[in-house]
CSV table of C-alpha atoms in Angstrom, one decimal:
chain,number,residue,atom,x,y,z
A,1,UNK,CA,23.9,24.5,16.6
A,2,UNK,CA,25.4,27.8,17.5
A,3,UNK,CA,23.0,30.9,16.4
A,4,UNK,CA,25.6,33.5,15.0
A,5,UNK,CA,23.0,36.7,14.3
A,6,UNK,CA,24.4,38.9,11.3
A,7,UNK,CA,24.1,42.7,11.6
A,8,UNK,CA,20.9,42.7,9.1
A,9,UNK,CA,19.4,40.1,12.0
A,10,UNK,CA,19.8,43.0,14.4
A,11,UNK,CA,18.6,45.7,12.4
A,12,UNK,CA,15.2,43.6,11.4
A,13,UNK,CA,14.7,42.7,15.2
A,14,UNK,CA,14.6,46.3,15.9
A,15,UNK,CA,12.1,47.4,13.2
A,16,UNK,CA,8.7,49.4,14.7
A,17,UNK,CA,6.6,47.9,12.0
A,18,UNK,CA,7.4,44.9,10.4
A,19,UNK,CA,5.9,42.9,7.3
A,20,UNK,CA,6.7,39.1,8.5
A,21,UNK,CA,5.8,35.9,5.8
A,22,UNK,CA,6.2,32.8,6.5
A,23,UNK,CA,6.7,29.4,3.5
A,24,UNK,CA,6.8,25.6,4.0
A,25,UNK,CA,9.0,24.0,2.0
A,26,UNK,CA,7.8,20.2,1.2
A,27,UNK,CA,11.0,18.0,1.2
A,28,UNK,CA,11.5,14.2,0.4
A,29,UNK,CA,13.1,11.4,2.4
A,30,UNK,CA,15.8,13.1,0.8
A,31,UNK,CA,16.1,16.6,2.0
A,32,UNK,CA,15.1,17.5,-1.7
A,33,UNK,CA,12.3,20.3,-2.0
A,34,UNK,CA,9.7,19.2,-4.2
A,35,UNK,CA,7.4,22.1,-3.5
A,36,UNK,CA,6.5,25.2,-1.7
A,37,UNK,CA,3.6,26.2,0.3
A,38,UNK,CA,2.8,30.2,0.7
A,39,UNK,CA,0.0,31.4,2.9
A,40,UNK,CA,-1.3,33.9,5.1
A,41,UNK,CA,-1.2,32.2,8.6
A,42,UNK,CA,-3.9,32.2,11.1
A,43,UNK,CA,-2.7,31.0,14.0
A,44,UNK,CA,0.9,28.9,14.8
A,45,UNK,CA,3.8,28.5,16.8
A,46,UNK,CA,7.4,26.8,17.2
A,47,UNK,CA,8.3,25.3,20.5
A,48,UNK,CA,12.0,24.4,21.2
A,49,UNK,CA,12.9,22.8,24.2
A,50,UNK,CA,16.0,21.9,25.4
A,51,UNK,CA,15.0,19.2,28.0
A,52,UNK,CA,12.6,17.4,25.8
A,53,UNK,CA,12.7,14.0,23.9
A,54,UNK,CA,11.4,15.8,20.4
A,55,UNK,CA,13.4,19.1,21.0
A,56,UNK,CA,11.0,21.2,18.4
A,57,UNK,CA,7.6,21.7,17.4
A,58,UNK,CA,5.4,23.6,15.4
A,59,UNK,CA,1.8,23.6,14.9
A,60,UNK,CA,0.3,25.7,12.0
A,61,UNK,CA,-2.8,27.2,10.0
A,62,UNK,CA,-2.8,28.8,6.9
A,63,UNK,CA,-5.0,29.6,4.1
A,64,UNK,CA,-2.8,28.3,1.4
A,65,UNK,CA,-2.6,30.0,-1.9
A,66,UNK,CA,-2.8,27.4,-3.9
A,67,UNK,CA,-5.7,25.4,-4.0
A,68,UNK,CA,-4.3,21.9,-4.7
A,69,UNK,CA,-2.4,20.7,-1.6
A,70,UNK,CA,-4.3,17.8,-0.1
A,71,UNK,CA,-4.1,15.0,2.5
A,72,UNK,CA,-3.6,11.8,0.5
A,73,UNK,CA,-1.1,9.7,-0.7
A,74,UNK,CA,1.4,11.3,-3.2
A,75,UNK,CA,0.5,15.3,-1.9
A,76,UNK,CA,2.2,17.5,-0.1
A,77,UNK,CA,1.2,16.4,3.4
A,78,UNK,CA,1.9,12.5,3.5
A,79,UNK,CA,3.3,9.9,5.4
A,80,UNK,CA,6.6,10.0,2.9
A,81,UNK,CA,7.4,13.8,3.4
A,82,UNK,CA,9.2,16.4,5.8
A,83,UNK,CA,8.6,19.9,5.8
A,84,UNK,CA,10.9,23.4,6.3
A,85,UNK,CA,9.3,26.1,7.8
A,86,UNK,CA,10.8,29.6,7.1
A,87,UNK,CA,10.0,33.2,8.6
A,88,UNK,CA,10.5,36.3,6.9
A,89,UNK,CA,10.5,39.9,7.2
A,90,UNK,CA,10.8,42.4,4.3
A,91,UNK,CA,14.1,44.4,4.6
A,92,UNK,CA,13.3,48.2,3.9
A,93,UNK,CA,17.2,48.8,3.2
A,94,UNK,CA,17.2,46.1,0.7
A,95,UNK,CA,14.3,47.6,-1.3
A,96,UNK,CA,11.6,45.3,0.2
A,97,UNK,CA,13.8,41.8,-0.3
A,98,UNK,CA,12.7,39.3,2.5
A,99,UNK,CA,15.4,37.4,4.7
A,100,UNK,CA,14.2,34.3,6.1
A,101,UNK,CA,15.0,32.1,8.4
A,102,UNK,CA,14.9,29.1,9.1
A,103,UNK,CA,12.7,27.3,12.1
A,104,UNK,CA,13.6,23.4,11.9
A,105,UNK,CA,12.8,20.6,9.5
A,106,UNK,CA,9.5,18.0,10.6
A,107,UNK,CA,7.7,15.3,10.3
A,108,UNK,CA,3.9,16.0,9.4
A,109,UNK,CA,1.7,14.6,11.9
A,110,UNK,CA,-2.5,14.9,12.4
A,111,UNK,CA,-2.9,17.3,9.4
A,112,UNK,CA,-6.6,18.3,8.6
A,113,UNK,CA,-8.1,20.1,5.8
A,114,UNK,CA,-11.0,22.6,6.4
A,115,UNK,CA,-12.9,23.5,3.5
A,116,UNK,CA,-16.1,25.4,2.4
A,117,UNK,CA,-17.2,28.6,0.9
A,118,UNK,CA,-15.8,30.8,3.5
A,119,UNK,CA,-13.1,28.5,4.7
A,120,UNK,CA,-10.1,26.7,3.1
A,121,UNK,CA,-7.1,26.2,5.5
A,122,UNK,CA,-4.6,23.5,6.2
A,123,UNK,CA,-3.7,22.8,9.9
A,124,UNK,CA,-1.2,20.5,11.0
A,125,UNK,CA,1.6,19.7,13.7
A,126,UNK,CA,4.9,18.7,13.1
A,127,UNK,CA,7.5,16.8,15.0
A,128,UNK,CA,11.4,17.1,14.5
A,129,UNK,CA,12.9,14.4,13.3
A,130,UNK,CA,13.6,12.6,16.7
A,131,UNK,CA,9.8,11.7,16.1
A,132,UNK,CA,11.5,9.2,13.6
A,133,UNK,CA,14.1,7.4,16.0
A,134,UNK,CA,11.0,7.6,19.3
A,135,UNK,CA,8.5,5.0,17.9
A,136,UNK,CA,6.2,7.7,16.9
A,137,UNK,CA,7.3,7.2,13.4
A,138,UNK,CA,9.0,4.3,13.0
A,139,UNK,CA,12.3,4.0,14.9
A,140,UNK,CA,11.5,0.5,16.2
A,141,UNK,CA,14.8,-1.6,16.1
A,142,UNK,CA,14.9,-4.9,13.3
A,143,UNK,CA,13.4,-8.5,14.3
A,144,UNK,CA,16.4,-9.3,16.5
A,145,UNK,CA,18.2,-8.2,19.4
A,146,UNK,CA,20.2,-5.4,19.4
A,147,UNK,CA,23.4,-5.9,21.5
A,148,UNK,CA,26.2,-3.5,22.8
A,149,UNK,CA,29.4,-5.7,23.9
A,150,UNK,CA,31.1,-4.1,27.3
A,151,UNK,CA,34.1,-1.8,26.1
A,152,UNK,CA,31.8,-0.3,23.2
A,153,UNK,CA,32.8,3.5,21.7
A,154,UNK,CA,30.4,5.1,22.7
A,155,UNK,CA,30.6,7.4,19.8
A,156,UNK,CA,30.8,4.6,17.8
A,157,UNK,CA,27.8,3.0,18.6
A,158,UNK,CA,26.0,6.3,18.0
A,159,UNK,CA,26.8,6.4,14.8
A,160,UNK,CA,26.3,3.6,13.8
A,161,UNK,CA,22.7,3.3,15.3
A,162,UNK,CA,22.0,6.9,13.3
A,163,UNK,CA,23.4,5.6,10.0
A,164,UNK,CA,22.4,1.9,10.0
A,165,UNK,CA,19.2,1.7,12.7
A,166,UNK,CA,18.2,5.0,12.0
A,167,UNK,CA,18.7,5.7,8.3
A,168,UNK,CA,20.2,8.9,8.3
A,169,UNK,CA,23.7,10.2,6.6
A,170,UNK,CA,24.0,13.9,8.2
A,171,UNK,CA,25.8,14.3,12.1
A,172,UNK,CA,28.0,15.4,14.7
A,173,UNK,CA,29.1,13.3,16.9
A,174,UNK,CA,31.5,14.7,19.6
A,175,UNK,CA,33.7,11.8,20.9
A,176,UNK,CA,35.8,12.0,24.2
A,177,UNK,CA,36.6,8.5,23.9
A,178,UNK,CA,34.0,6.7,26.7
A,179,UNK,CA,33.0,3.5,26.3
A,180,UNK,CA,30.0,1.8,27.3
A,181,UNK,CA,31.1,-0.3,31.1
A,182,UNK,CA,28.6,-2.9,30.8
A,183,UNK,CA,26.6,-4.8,28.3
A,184,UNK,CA,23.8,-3.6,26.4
A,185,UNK,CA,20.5,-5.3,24.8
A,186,UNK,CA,17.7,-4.0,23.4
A,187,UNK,CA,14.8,-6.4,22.7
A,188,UNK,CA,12.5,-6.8,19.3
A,189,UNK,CA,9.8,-4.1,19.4
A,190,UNK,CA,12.8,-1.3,21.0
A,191,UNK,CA,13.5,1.7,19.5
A,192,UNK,CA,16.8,3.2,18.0
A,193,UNK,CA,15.9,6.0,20.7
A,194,UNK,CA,15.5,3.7,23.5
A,195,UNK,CA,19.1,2.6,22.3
A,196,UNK,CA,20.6,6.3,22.1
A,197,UNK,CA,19.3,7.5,25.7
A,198,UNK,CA,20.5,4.5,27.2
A,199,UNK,CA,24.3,5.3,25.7
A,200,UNK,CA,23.6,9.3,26.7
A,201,UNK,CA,22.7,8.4,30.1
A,202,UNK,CA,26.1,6.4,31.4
A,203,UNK,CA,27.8,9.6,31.5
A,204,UNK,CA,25.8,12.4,32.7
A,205,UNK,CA,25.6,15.8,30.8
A,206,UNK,CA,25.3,15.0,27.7
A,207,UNK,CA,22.4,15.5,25.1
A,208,UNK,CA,21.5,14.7,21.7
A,209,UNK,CA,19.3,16.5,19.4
A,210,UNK,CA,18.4,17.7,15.5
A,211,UNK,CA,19.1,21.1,14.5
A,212,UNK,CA,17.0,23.0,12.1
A,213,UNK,CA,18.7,21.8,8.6
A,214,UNK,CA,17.9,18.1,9.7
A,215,UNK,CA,21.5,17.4,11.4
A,216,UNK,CA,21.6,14.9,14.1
A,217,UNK,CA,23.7,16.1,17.1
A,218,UNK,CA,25.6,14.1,19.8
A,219,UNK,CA,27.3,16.4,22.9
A,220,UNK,CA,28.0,17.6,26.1
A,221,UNK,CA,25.2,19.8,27.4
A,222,UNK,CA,26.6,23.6,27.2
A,223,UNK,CA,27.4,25.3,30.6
A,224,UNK,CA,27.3,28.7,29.3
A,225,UNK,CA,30.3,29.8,30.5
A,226,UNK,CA,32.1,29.5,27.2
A,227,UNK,CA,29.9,30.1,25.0
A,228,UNK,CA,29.6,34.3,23.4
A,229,UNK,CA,26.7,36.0,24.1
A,230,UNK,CA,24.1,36.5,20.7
A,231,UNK,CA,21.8,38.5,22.1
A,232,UNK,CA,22.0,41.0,24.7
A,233,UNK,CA,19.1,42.9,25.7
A,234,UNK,CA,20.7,46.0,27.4
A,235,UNK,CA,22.7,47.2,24.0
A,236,UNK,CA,19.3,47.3,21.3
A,237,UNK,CA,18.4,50.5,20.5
A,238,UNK,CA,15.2,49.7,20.4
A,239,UNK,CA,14.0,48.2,23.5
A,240,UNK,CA,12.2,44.6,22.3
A,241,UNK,CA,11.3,43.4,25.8
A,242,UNK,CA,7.5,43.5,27.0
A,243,UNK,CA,8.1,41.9,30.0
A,244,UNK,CA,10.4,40.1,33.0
A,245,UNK,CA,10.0,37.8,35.0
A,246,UNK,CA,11.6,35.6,37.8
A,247,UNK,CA,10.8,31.9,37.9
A,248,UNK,CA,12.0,30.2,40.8
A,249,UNK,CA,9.9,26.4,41.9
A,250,UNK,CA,11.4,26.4,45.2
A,251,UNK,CA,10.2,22.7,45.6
A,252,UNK,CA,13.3,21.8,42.8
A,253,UNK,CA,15.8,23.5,45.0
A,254,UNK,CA,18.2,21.0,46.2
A,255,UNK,CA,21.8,22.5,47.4
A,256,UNK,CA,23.4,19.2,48.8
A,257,UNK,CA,23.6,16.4,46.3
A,258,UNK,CA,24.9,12.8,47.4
A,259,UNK,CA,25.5,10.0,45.0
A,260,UNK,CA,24.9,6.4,45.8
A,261,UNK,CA,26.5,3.7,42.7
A,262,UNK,CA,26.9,0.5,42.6
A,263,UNK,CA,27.9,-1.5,45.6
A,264,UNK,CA,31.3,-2.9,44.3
A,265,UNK,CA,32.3,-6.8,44.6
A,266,UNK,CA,34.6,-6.0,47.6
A,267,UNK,CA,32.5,-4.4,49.3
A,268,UNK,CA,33.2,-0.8,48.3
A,269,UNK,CA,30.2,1.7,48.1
A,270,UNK,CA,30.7,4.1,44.9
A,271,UNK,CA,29.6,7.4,46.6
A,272,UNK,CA,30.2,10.9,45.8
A,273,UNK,CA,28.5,14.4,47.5
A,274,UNK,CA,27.7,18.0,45.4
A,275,UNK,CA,27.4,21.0,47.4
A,276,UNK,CA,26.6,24.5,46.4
A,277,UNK,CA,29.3,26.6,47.9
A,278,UNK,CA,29.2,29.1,44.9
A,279,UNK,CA,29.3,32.9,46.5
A,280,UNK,CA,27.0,34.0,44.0
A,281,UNK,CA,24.5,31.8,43.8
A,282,UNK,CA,20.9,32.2,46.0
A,283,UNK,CA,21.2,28.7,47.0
A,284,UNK,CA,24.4,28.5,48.9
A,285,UNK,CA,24.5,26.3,51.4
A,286,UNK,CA,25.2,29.0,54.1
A,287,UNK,CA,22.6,31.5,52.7
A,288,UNK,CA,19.6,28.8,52.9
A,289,UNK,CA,20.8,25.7,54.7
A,290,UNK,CA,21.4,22.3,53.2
A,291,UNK,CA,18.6,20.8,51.1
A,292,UNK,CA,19.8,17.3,50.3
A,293,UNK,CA,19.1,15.5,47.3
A,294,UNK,CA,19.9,11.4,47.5
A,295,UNK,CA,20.2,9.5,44.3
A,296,UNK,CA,20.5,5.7,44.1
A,297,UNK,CA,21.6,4.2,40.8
A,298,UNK,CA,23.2,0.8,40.3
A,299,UNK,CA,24.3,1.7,36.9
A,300,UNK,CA,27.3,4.3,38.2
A,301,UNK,CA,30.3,1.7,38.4
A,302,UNK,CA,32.7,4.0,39.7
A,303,UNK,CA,33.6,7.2,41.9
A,304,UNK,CA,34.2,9.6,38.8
A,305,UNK,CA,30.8,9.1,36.9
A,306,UNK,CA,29.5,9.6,40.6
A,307,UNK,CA,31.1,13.0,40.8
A,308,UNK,CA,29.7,13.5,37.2
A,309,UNK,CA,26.7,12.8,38.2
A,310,UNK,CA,26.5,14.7,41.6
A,311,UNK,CA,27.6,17.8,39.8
A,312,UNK,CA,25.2,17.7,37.1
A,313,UNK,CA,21.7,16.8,39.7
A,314,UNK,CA,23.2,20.0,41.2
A,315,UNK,CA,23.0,22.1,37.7
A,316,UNK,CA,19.1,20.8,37.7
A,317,UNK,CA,18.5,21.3,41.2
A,318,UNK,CA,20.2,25.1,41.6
A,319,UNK,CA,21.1,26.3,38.5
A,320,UNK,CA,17.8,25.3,36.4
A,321,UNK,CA,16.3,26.8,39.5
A,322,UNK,CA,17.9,30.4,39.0
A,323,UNK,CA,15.4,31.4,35.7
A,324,UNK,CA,13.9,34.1,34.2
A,325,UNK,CA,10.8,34.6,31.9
A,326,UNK,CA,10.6,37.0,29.0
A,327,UNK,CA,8.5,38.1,26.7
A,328,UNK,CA,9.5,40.0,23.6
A,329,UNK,CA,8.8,40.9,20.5
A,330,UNK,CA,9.4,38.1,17.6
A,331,UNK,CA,12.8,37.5,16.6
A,332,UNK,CA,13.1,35.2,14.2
A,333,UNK,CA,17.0,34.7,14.0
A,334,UNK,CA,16.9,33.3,17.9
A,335,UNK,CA,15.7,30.2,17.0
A,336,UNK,CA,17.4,27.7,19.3
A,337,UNK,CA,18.2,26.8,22.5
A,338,UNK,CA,21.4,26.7,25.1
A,339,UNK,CA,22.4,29.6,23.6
A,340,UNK,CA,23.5,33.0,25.6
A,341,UNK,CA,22.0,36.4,26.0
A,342,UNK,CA,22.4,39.2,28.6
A,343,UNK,CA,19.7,41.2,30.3
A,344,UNK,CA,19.3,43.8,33.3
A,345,UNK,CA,16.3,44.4,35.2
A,346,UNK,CA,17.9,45.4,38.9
A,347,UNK,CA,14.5,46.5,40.1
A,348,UNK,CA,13.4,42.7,40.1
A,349,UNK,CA,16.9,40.9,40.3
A,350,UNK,CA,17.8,40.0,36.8
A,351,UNK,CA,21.1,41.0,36.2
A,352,UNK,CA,23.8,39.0,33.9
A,353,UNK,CA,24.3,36.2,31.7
A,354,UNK,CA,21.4,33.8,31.0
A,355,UNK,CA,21.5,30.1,28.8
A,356,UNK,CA,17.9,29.8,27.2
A,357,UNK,CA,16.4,27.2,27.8
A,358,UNK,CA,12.6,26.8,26.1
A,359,UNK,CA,11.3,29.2,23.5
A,360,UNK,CA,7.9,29.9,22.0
A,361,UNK,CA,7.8,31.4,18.8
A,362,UNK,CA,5.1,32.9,17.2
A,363,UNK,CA,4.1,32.4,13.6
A,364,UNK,CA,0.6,34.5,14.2
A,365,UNK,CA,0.6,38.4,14.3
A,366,UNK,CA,-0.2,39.9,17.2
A,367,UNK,CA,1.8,37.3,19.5
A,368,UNK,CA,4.8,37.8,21.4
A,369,UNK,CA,7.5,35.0,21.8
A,370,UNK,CA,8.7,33.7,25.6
A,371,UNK,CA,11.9,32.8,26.8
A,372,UNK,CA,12.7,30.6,29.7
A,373,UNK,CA,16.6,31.4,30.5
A,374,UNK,CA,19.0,30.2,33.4
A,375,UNK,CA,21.6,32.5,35.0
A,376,UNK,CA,25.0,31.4,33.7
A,377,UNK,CA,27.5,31.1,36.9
A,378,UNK,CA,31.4,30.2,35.9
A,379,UNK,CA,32.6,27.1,36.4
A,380,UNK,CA,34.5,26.2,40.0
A,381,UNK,CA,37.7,24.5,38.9
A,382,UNK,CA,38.1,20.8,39.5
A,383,UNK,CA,40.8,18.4,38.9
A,384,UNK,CA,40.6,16.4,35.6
A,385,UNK,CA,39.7,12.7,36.2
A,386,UNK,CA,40.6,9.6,34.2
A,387,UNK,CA,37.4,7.0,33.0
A,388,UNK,CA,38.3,3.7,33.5
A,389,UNK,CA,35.6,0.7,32.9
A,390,UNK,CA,35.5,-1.3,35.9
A,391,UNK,CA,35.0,-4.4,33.3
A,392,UNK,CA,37.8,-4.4,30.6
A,393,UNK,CA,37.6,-6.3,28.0
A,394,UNK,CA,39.7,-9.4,27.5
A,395,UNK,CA,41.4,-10.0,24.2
A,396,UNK,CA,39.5,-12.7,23.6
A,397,UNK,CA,36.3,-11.5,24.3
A,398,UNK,CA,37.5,-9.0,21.5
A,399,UNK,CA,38.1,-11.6,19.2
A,400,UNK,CA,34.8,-13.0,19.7
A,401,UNK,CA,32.7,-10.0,19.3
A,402,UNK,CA,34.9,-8.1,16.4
A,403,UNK,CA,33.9,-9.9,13.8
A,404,UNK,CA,30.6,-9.4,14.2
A,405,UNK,CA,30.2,-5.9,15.7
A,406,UNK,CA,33.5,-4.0,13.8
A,407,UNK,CA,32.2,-0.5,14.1
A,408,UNK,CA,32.2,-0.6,17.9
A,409,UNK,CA,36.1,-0.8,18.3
A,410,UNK,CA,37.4,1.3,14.9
């Protein structure tokens, strides 16, 4: 979900002194809001990650102020509920009116009361709403099998395991016609997430995710390269960044990637080799030498999802490798993750275009929010390939399976 700042973002981000609130919406199974929680906060955060099963989040204390939200069945922090969670700042130039923004939709999980004569606060975590597709709330698949037939959309099967299997009416689903090259069962007790990475993982580079209005979200993993630039660092006024870092694990560094598939019927060996050759980059093979990285994995079926493959270890083994680390002052607006900014700091080597990558952000005052960035390198040219299953399907294995199965061929 692209972050597109408006010009009122900008000019709250570089305030001096700012007077940040923050509001909980309670929302049904519905997305409706049934209520609103106000409160001063104690202590809180939001974590986005954009590597991790449950992309975002939060944890929060408050001192509510209202004194009849409780932990039982039919309030505001039960089993049947989500919640919204909103930060705002008071605009000076709109005569003290607060813009808020939003932080993500949750599930409510471990919340605690704490109350006495000096105390009464509300503390819980919450848990996007992958948490309901993972197991960890629900999300396990009916009392039968679930079974893919070979030659499966992919996008297809997506859907229909968000709608039907997973119960929910709002996506995006970004289809590049592939198809699912062999068959696929999931057993009683399985989850509709167990299901889903499976389908992401045939064709590497591609993620899935809820953004923050409760949207579920199927796509290629941005590169960076095309995407425009929301923040950057070097044109604010007002300088927002405390401080820089470079973050390199130089155990992760692999420069030399090689591919090993699925040993073909006749004999053939599905192979294919990544190198970094990029001028640019620190881990060029003829800067440091070649690091080799060797993957073996049965379920690549043919030389092009090798290639796919080989390219994208090298992204996580070089490129996730080329990071920085900064801390800043809150800003609330930059609330998500694979998007762009641009920052200089020659004195340490930061310098370009950067694709963040986790964030931390505050809810407390008196904390600073982190961001964990990768440099953003263009994209070497390569011929366009063709997918083709190495198992098409017969017409009458079509016949067999359409009935029963329709959404996987519309």
């Amino acid at each position: 979900m692209a972050v597109i700042p408006t010009q009122t973002d900008y000019e709250l981000s570089q305030l001096k002194v700012r007077n940040n609130k923050l509001k909980v919406e309670v929302l049904n199974f519905n997305f409706q809001t049934i209520d609103l929680i106000e409160g001063n906060v104690i202590e809180g955060s939001i974590s986005i990650d954009a590597t991790a099963d449950i992309r975002r989040t939060c944890s929060v204390s408050l001192v509510p102020n209202k004194k009849y939200q409780t932990i039982s069945e039919g309030g505001e922090f039960w089993l049947d509920k989500y919640i919204k969670v909103y930060v705002g700042t008071d605009n000076p130039r709109a005569n003290g009116k607060t813009e808020w923004w939003n932080l993500g939709i949750f599930m409510i999980n471990n919340p605690n009361r704490v109350y006495n004569a000096t105390t009464n606060t509300i503390s819980f975590e919450g848990l996007d709403l992958m948490a309901k597709l993972t197991g960890r709330r629900n999300g396990q698949l009916p009392d039968i099998p679930t079974l893919v037939p070979v030659g499966s959309k992919i996008a297809n099967v997506v859907r229909y395991a968000i709608t039907q299997l997973g119960g929910f009416s709002n996506y995006v689903i970004e289809d590049e016609g592939l198809i699912v090259p062999y068959e696929i069962k999931k057993d009683v007790g399985s989850t509709v997430y167990d299901l889903l990475v499976e389908l992401r993982d045939i064709y590497s580079n591609w993620e899935m995710f809820f953004d923050t209005n409760g949207v579920f979200h199927w796509q290629k993993i941005p590169s960076g390269e095309d995407e425009a630039v929301v923040l950057d660092f070097d044109q604010l006024s007002q300088p927002i960044i405390i401080s820089d870092s470079l973050d390199v694990d130089f155990e992760n560094v692999k420069n030399n990637i090689i591919i090993r598939g699925r040993l073909l019927d006749n004999g053939y060996q599905v192979t294919a080799t990544a190198t970094d050759t990029m001028i640019d980059s620190p881990y060029n093979v003829n800067k440091i030498g070649r690091i080799n990285y060797i993957v073996d994995d049965e379920r690549i079926y043919n030389d092009d999802l090798a290639q796919q493959r080989a390219k994208y270890e090298l992204f996580l083994h070089a490129r996730m490798n080329d990071a920085i680390v900064l801390e800043i002052v809150p800003t609330y607006w930059l609330n998500d993750v694979n998007v762009k900014i641009n920052y200089t700091n020659k004195k340490i080597g930061i310098e370009g275009e950067y694709l963040i990558k986790t964030l931390e952000i505050p809810l407390g005052i008196g904390n600073n929010m982190t961001i964990n960035a990768i440099k953003v390198y263009p994209e070497e040219p390569t011929a366009p390939t063709t997918l083709v299953s190495e198992y098409p399907c017969t017409g009458l294995y079509y016949s067999s399976t359409q009935a029963q199965f329709p959404y996987l061929y519309e």
